[in-house]
PDB file of C-alpha atoms in Angstrom:
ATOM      1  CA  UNK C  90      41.979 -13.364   0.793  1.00  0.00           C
ATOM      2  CA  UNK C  91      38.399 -11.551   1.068  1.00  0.00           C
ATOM      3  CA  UNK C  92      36.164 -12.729  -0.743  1.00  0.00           C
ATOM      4  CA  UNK C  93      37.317 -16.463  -1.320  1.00  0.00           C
ATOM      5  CA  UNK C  94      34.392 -18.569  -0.830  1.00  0.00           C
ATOM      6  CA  UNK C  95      32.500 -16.423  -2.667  1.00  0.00           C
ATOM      7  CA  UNK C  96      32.356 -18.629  -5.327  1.00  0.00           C
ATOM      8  CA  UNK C  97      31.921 -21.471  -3.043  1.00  0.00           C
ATOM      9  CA  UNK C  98      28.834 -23.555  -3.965  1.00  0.00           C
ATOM     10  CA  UNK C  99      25.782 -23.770  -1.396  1.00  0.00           C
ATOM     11  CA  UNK C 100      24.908 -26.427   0.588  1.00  0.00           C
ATOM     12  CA  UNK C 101      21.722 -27.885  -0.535  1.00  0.00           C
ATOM     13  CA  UNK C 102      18.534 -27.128   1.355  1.00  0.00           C
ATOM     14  CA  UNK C 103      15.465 -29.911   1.371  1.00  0.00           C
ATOM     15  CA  UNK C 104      12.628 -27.347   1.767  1.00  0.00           C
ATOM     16  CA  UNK C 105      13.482 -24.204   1.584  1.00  0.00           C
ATOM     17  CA  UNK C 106      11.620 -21.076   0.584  1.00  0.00           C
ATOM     18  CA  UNK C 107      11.687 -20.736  -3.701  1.00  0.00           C
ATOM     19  CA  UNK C 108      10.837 -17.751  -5.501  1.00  0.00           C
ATOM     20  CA  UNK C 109       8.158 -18.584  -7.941  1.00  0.00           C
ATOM     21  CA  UNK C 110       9.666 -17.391 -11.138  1.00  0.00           C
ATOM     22  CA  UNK C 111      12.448 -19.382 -12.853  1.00  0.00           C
ATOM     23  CA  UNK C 112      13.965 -16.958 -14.901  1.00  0.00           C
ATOM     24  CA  UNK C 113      13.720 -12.773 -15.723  1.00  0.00           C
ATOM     25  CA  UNK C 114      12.557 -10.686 -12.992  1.00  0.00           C
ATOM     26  CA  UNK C 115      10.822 -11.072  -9.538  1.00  0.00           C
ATOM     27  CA  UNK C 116       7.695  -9.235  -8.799  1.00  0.00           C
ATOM     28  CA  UNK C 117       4.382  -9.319 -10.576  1.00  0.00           C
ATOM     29  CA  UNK C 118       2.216  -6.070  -8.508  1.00  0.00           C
ATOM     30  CA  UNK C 119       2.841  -2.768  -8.705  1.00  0.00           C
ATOM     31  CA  UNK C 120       3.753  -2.672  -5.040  1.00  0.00           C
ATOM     32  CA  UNK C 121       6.556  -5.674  -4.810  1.00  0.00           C
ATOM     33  CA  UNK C 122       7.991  -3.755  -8.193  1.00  0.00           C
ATOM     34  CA  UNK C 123       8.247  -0.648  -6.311  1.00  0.00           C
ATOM     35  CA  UNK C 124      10.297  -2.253  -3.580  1.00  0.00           C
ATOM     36  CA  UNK C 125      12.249  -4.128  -6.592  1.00  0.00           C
ATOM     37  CA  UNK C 126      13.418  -0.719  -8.365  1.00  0.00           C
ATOM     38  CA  UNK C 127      14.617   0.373  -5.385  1.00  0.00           C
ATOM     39  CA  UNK C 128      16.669  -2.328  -4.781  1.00  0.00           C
ATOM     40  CA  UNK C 129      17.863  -2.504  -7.828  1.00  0.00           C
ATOM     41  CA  UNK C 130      18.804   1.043  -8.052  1.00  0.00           C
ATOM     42  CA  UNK C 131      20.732   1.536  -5.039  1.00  0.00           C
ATOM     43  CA  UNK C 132      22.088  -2.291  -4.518  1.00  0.00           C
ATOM     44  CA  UNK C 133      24.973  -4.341  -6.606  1.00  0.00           C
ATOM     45  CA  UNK C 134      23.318  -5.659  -9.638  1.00  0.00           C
ATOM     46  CA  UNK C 135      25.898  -8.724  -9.794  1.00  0.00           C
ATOM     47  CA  UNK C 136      25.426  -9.782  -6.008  1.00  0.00           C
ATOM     48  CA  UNK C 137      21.351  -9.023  -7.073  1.00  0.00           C
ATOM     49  CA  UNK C 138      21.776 -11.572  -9.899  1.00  0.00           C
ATOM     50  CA  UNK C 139      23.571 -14.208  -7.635  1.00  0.00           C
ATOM     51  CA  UNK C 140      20.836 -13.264  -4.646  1.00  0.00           C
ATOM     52  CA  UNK C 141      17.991 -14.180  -7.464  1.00  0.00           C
ATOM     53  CA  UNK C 142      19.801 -17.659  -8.162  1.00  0.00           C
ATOM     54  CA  UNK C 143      20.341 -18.438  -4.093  1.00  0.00           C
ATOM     55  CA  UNK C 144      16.316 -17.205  -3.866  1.00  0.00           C
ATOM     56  CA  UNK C 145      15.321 -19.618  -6.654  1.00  0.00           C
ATOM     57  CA  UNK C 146      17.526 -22.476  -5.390  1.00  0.00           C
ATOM     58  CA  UNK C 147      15.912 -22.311  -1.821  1.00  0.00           C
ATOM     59  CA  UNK C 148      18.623 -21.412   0.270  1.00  0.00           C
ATOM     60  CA  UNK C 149      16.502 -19.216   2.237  1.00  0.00           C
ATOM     61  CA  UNK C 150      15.292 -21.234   5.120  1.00  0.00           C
ATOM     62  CA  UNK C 151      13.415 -18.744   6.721  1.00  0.00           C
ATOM     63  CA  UNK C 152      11.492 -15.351   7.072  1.00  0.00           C
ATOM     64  CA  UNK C 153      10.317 -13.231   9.831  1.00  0.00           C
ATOM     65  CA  UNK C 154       8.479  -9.771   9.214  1.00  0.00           C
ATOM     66  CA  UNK C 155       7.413  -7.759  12.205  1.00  0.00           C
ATOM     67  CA  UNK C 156       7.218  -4.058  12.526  1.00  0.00           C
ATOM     68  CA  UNK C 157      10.079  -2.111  11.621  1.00  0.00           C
ATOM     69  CA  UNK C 158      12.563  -5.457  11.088  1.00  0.00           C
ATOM     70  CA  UNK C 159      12.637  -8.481   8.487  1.00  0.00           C
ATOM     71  CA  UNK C 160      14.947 -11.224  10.076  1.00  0.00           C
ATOM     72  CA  UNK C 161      15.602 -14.589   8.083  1.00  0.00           C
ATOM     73  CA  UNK C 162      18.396 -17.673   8.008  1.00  0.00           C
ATOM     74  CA  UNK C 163      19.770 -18.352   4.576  1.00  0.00           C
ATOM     75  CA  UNK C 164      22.080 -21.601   4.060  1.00  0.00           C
ATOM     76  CA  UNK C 165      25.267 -20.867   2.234  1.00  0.00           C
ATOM     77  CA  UNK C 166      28.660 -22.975   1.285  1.00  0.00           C
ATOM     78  CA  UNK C 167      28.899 -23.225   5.423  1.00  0.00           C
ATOM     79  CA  UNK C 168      27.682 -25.373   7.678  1.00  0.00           C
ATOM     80  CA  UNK C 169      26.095 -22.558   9.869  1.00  0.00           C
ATOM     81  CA  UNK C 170      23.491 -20.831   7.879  1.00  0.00           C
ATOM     82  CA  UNK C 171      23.889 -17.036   7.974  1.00  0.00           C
ATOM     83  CA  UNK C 172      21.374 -14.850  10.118  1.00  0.00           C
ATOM     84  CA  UNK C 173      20.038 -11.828   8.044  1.00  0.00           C
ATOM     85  CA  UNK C 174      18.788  -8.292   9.399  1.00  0.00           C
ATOM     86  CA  UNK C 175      16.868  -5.701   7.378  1.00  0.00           C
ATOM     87  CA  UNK C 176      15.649  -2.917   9.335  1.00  0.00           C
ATOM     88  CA  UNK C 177      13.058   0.058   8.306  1.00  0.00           C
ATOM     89  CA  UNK C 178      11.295   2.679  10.039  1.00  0.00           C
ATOM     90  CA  UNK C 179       7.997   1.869  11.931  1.00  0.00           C
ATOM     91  CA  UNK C 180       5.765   4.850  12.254  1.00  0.00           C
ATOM     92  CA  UNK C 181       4.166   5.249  15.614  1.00  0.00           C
ATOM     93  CA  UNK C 182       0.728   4.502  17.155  1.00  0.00           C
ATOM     94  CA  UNK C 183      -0.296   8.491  16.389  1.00  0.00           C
ATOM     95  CA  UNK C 184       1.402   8.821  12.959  1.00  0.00           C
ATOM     96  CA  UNK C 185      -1.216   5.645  12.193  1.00  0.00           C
ATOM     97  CA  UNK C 186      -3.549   6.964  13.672  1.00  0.00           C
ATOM     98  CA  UNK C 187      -2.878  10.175  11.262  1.00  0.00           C
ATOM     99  CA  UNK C 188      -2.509   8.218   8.418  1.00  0.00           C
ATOM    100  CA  UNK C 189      -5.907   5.856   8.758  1.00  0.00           C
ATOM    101  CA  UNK C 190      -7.342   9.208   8.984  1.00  0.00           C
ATOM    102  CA  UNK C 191      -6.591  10.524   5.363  1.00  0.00           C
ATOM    103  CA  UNK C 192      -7.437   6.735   4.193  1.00  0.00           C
ATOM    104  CA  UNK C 193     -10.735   7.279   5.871  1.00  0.00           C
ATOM    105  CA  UNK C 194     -11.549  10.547   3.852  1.00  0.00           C
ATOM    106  CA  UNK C 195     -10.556   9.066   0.499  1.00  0.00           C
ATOM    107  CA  UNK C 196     -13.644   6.904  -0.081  1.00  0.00           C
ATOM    108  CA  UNK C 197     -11.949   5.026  -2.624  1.00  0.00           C
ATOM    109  CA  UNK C 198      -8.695   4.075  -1.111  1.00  0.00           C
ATOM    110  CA  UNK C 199     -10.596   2.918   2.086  1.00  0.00           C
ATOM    111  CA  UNK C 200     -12.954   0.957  -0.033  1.00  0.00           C
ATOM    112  CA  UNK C 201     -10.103  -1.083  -2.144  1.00  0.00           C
ATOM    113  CA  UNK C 202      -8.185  -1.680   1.207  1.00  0.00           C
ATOM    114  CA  UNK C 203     -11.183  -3.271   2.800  1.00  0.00           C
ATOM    115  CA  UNK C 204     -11.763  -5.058   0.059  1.00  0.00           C
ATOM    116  CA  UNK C 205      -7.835  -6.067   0.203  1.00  0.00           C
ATOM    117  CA  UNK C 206      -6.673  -4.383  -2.339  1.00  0.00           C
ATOM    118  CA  UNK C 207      -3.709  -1.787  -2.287  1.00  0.00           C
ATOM    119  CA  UNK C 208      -4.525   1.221  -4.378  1.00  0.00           C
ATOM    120  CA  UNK C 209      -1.768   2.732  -6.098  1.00  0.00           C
ATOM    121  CA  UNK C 210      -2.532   6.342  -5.045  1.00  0.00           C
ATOM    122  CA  UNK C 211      -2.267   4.822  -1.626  1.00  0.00           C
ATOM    123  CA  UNK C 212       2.136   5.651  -2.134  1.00  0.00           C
ATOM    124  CA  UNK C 213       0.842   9.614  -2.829  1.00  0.00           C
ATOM    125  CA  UNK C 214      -0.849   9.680   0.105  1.00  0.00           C
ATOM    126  CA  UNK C 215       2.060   8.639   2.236  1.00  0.00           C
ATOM    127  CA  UNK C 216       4.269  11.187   0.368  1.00  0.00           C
ATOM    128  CA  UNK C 217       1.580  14.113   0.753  1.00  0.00           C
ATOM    129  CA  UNK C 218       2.073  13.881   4.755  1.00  0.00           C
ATOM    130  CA  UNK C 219       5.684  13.817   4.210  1.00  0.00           C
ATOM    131  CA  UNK C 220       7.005  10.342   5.103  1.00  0.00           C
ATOM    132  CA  UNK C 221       7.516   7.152   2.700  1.00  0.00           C
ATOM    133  CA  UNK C 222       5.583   4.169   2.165  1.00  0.00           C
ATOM    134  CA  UNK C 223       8.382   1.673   0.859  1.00  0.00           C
ATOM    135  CA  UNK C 224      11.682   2.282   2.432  1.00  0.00           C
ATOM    136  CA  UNK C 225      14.637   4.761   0.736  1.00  0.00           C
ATOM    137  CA  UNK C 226      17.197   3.335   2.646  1.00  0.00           C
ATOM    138  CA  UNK C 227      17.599  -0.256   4.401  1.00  0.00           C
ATOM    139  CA  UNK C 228      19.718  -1.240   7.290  1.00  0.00           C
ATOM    140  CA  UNK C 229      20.973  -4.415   6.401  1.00  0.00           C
ATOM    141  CA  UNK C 230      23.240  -6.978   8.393  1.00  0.00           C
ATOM    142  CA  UNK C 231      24.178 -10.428   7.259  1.00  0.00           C
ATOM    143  CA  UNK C 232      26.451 -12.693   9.682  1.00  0.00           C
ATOM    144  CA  UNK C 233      28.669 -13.984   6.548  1.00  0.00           C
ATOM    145  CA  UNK C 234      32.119 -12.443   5.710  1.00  0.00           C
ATOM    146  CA  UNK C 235      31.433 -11.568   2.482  1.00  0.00           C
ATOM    147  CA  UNK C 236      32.860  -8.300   1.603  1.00  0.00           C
ATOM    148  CA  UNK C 237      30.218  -7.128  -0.813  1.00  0.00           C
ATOM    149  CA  UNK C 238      26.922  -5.704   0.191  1.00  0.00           C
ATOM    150  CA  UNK C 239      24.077  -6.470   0.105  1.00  0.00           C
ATOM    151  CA  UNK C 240      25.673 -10.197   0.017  1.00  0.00           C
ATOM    152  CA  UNK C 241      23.716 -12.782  -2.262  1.00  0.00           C
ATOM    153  CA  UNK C 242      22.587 -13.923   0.989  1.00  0.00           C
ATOM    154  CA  UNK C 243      20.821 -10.559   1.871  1.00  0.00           C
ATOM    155  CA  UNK C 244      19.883  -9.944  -1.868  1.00  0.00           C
ATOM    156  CA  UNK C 245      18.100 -13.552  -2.015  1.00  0.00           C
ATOM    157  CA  UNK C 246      16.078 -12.669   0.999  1.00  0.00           C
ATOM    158  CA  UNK C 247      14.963  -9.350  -0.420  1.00  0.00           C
ATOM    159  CA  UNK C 248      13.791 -10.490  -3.900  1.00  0.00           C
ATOM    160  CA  UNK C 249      11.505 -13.310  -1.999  1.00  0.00           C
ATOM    161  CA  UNK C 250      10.342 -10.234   0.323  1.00  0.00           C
ATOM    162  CA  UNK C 251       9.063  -8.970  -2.302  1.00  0.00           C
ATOM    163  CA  UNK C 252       7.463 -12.051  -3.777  1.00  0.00           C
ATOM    164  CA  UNK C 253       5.699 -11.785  -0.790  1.00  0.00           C
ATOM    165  CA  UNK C 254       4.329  -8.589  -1.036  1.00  0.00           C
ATOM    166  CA  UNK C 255       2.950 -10.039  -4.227  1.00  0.00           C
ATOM    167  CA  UNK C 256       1.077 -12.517  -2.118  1.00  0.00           C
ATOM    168  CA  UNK C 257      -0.243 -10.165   0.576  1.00  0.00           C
ATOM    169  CA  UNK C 258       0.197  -6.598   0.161  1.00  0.00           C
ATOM    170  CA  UNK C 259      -0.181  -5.354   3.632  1.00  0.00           C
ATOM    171  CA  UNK C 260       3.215  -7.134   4.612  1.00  0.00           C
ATOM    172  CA  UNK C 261       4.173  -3.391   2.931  1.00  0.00           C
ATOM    173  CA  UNK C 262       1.973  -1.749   5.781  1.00  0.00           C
ATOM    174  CA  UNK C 263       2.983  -4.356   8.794  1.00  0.00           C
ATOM    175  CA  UNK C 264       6.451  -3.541   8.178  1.00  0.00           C
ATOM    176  CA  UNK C 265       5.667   0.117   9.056  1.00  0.00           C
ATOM    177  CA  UNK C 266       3.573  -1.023  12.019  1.00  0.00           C
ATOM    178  CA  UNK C 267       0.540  -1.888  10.813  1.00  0.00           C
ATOM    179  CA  UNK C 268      -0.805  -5.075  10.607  1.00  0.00           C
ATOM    180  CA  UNK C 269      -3.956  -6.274   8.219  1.00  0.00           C
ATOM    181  CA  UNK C 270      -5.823  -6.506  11.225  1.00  0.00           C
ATOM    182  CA  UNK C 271      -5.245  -3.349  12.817  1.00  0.00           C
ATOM    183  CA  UNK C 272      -5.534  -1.526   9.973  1.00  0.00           C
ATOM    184  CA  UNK C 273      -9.090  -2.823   8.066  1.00  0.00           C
ATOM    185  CA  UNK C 274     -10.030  -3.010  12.142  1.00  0.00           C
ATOM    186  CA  UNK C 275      -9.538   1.089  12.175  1.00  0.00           C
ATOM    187  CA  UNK C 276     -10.933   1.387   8.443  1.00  0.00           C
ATOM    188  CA  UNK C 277     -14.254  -0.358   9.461  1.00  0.00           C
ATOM    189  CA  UNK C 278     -14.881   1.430  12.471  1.00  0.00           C
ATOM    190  CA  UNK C 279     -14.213   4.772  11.352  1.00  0.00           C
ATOM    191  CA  UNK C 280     -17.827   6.129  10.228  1.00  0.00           C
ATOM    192  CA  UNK C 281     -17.802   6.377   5.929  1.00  0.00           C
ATOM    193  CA  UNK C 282     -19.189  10.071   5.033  1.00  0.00           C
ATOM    194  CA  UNK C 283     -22.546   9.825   3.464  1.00  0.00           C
ATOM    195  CA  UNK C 284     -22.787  12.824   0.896  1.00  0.00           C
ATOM    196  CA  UNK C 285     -26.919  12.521   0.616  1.00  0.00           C
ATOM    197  CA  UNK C 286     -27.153  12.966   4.800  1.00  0.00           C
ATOM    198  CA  UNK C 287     -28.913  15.726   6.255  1.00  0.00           C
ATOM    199  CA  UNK C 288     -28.914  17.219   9.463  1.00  0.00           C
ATOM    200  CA  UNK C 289     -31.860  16.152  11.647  1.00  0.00           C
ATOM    201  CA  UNK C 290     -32.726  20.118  13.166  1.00  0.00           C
ATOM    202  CA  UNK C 291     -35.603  19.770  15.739  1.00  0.00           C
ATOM    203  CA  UNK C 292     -39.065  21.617  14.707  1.00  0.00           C
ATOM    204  CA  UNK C 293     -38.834  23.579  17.412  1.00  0.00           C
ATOM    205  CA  UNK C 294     -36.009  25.116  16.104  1.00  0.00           C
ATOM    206  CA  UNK C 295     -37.366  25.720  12.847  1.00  0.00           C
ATOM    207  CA  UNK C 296     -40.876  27.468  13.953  1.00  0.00           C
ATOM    208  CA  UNK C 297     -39.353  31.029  12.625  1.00  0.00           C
ATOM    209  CA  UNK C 298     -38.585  29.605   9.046  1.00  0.00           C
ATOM    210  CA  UNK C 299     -40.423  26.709   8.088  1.00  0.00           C
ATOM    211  CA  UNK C 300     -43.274  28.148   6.409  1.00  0.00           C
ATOM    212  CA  UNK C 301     -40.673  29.994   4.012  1.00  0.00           C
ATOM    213  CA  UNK C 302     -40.210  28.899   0.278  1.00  0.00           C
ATOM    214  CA  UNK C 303     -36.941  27.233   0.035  1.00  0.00           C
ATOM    215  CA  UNK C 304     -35.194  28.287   3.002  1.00  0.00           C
ATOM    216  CA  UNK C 305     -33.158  26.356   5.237  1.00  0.00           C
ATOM    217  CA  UNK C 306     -32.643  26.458   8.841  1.00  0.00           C
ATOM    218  CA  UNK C 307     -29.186  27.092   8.818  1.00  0.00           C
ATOM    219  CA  UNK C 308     -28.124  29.209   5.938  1.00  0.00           C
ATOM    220  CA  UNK C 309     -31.439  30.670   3.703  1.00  0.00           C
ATOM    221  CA  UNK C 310     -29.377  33.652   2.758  1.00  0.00           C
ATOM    222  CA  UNK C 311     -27.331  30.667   0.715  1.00  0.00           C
ATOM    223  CA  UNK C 312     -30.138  29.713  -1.527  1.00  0.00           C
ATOM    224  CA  UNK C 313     -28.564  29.098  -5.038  1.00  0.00           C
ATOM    225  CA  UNK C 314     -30.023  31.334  -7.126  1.00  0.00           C
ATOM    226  CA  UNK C 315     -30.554  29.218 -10.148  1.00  0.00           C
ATOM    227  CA  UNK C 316     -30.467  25.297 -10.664  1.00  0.00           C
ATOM    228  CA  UNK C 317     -28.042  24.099 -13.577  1.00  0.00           C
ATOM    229  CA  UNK C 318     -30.126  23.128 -16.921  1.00  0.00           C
ATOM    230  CA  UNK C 319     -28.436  19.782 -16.833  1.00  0.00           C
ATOM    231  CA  UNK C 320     -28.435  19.159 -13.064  1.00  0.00           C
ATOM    232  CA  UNK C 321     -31.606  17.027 -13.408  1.00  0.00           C
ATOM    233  CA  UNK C 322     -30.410  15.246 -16.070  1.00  0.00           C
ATOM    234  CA  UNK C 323     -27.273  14.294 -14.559  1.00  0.00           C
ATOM    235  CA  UNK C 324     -29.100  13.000 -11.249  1.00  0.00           C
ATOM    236  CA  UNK C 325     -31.714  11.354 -12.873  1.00  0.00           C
ATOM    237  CA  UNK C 326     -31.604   9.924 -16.183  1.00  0.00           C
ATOM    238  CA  UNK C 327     -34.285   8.393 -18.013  1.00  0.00           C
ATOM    239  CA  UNK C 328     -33.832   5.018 -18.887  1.00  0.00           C
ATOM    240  CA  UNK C 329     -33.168   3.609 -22.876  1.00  0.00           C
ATOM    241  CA  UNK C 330     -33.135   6.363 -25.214  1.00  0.00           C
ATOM    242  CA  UNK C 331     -35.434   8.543 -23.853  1.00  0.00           C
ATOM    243  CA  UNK C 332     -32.856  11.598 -22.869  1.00  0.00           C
ATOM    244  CA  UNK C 333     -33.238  12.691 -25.868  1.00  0.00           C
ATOM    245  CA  UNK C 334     -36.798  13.789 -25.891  1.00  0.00           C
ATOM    246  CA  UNK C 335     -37.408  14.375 -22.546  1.00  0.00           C
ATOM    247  CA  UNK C 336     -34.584  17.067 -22.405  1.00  0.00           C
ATOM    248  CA  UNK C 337     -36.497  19.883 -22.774  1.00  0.00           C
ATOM    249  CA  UNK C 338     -39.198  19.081 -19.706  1.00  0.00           C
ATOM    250  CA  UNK C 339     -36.069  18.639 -17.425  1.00  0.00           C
ATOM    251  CA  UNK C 340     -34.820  22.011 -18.809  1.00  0.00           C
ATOM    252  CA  UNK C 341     -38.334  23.765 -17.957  1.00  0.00           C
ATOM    253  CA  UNK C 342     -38.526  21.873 -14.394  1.00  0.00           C
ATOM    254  CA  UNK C 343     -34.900  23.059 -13.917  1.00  0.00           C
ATOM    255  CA  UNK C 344     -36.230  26.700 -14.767  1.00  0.00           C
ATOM    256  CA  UNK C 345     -39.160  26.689 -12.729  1.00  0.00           C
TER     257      UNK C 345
END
């Protein structure tokens, strides 16, 4: 009959990989959540529940990321422990290369990640160009006969997946095909934009303008006409409590 050793009870494993939690849910950062809901949206929520017990029992010997494929060996009621498969799309070396591009012109997000942090606009991003940062859909395989998918086996792997996103949240990136490395390599060399430079014009090439008030060698005719009362303040404010008085001097130098 399908499905009889479902209820079969696992061999026990000395040393096997335990979720941290003991009871309620799995997940503790916004990113290994994400990849929770998912799961739990589109997946069994009994075989989920049994998956949790198997991944807090330590039947999970083993897990393998790389790009594009998770593969791991869970121990059930048989001797043989099961192989697991969970496949996603990796994006290629010039959809990276795209992507560390828009990372590198958000100041912010390219700050946080080389800090190692994963900033939570970082999933917009992705979406803006049109592709996905955690995975919609997974191709799964698990060499058991259960009948039910995902299997607990499967399901056990996938909640300690995302444990380990907790741990180190550019496993999210390697599985795409990007490793820590590769990536904060790429964010570090790519030059930061520095909003106070200016471009260095040669005086030779400035002979016909550089005696005149206020222009500028590449666009005089851009001149603004008027500076903004508060501009001064904004950029530089006095120190302690002194705004207050000294507002009316940074209006007239704003004037003049």
């Amino acid at each position: 009959m399908p499905g009889w050793y479902d209820g079969g009870k696992p061999i026990k494993v000395e040393g096997g990989l335990k979720a941290r939690t003991r009871r309620g849910s799995i997940g503790s950062t916004w990113w290994s959540r994400r990849f929770i809901d998912i799961l739990e949206r589109v997946c069994d929520k009994g075989r989920l529940t049994r998956g949790r017990a198997y991944a807090r029992q330590g039947q999970v010997l083993s897990i393998d990321l790389s790009a594009g494929e998770v593969r791991a060996a869970v121990q059930g009621s048989r001797p043989r422990p099961y192989t697991i498969t969970v496949r996603i799309e990796a994006y290629d070396e010039a959809r990276w290369t795209a992507i560390e591009e828009s990372i590198a012109a958000q100041a912010v997000y390219r700050a946080k990640l080389l800090a190692g942090e994963m900033p939570p606009e970082i999933e917009e991003l992705f979406a803006a160009m049109g592709i996905d940062l955690f995975p919609r859909d997974l191709d799964m395989d698990c060499s058991c006969p259960d009948w039910g998918f995902p299997c607990k086996h499967l399901s056990a792997v996938l909640y300690l997946l995302a444990e380990s996103f907790d741990d180190d949240p550019f496993l999210v990136l390697a599985w795409r095909g990007r490793t820590r490395e590769q990536l904060l390599g790429s964010l570090a060399d790519e030059p930061a934009a520095d909003p106070l430079a200016v471009a260095d014009v040669p005086f030779a090439d400035r002979l016909a303008d550089f005696y005149a008030p206020g222009a500028t060698a590449h666009r005089p005719e851009r001149r603004p006409s008027a500076v903004a009362p508060d501009l001064l303040l904004r950029v530089f404010p006095p120190p302690g409590d002194l705004a207050h008085p000294l507002t009316p001097a940074y209006r007239g130098l704003a004037d003049a």
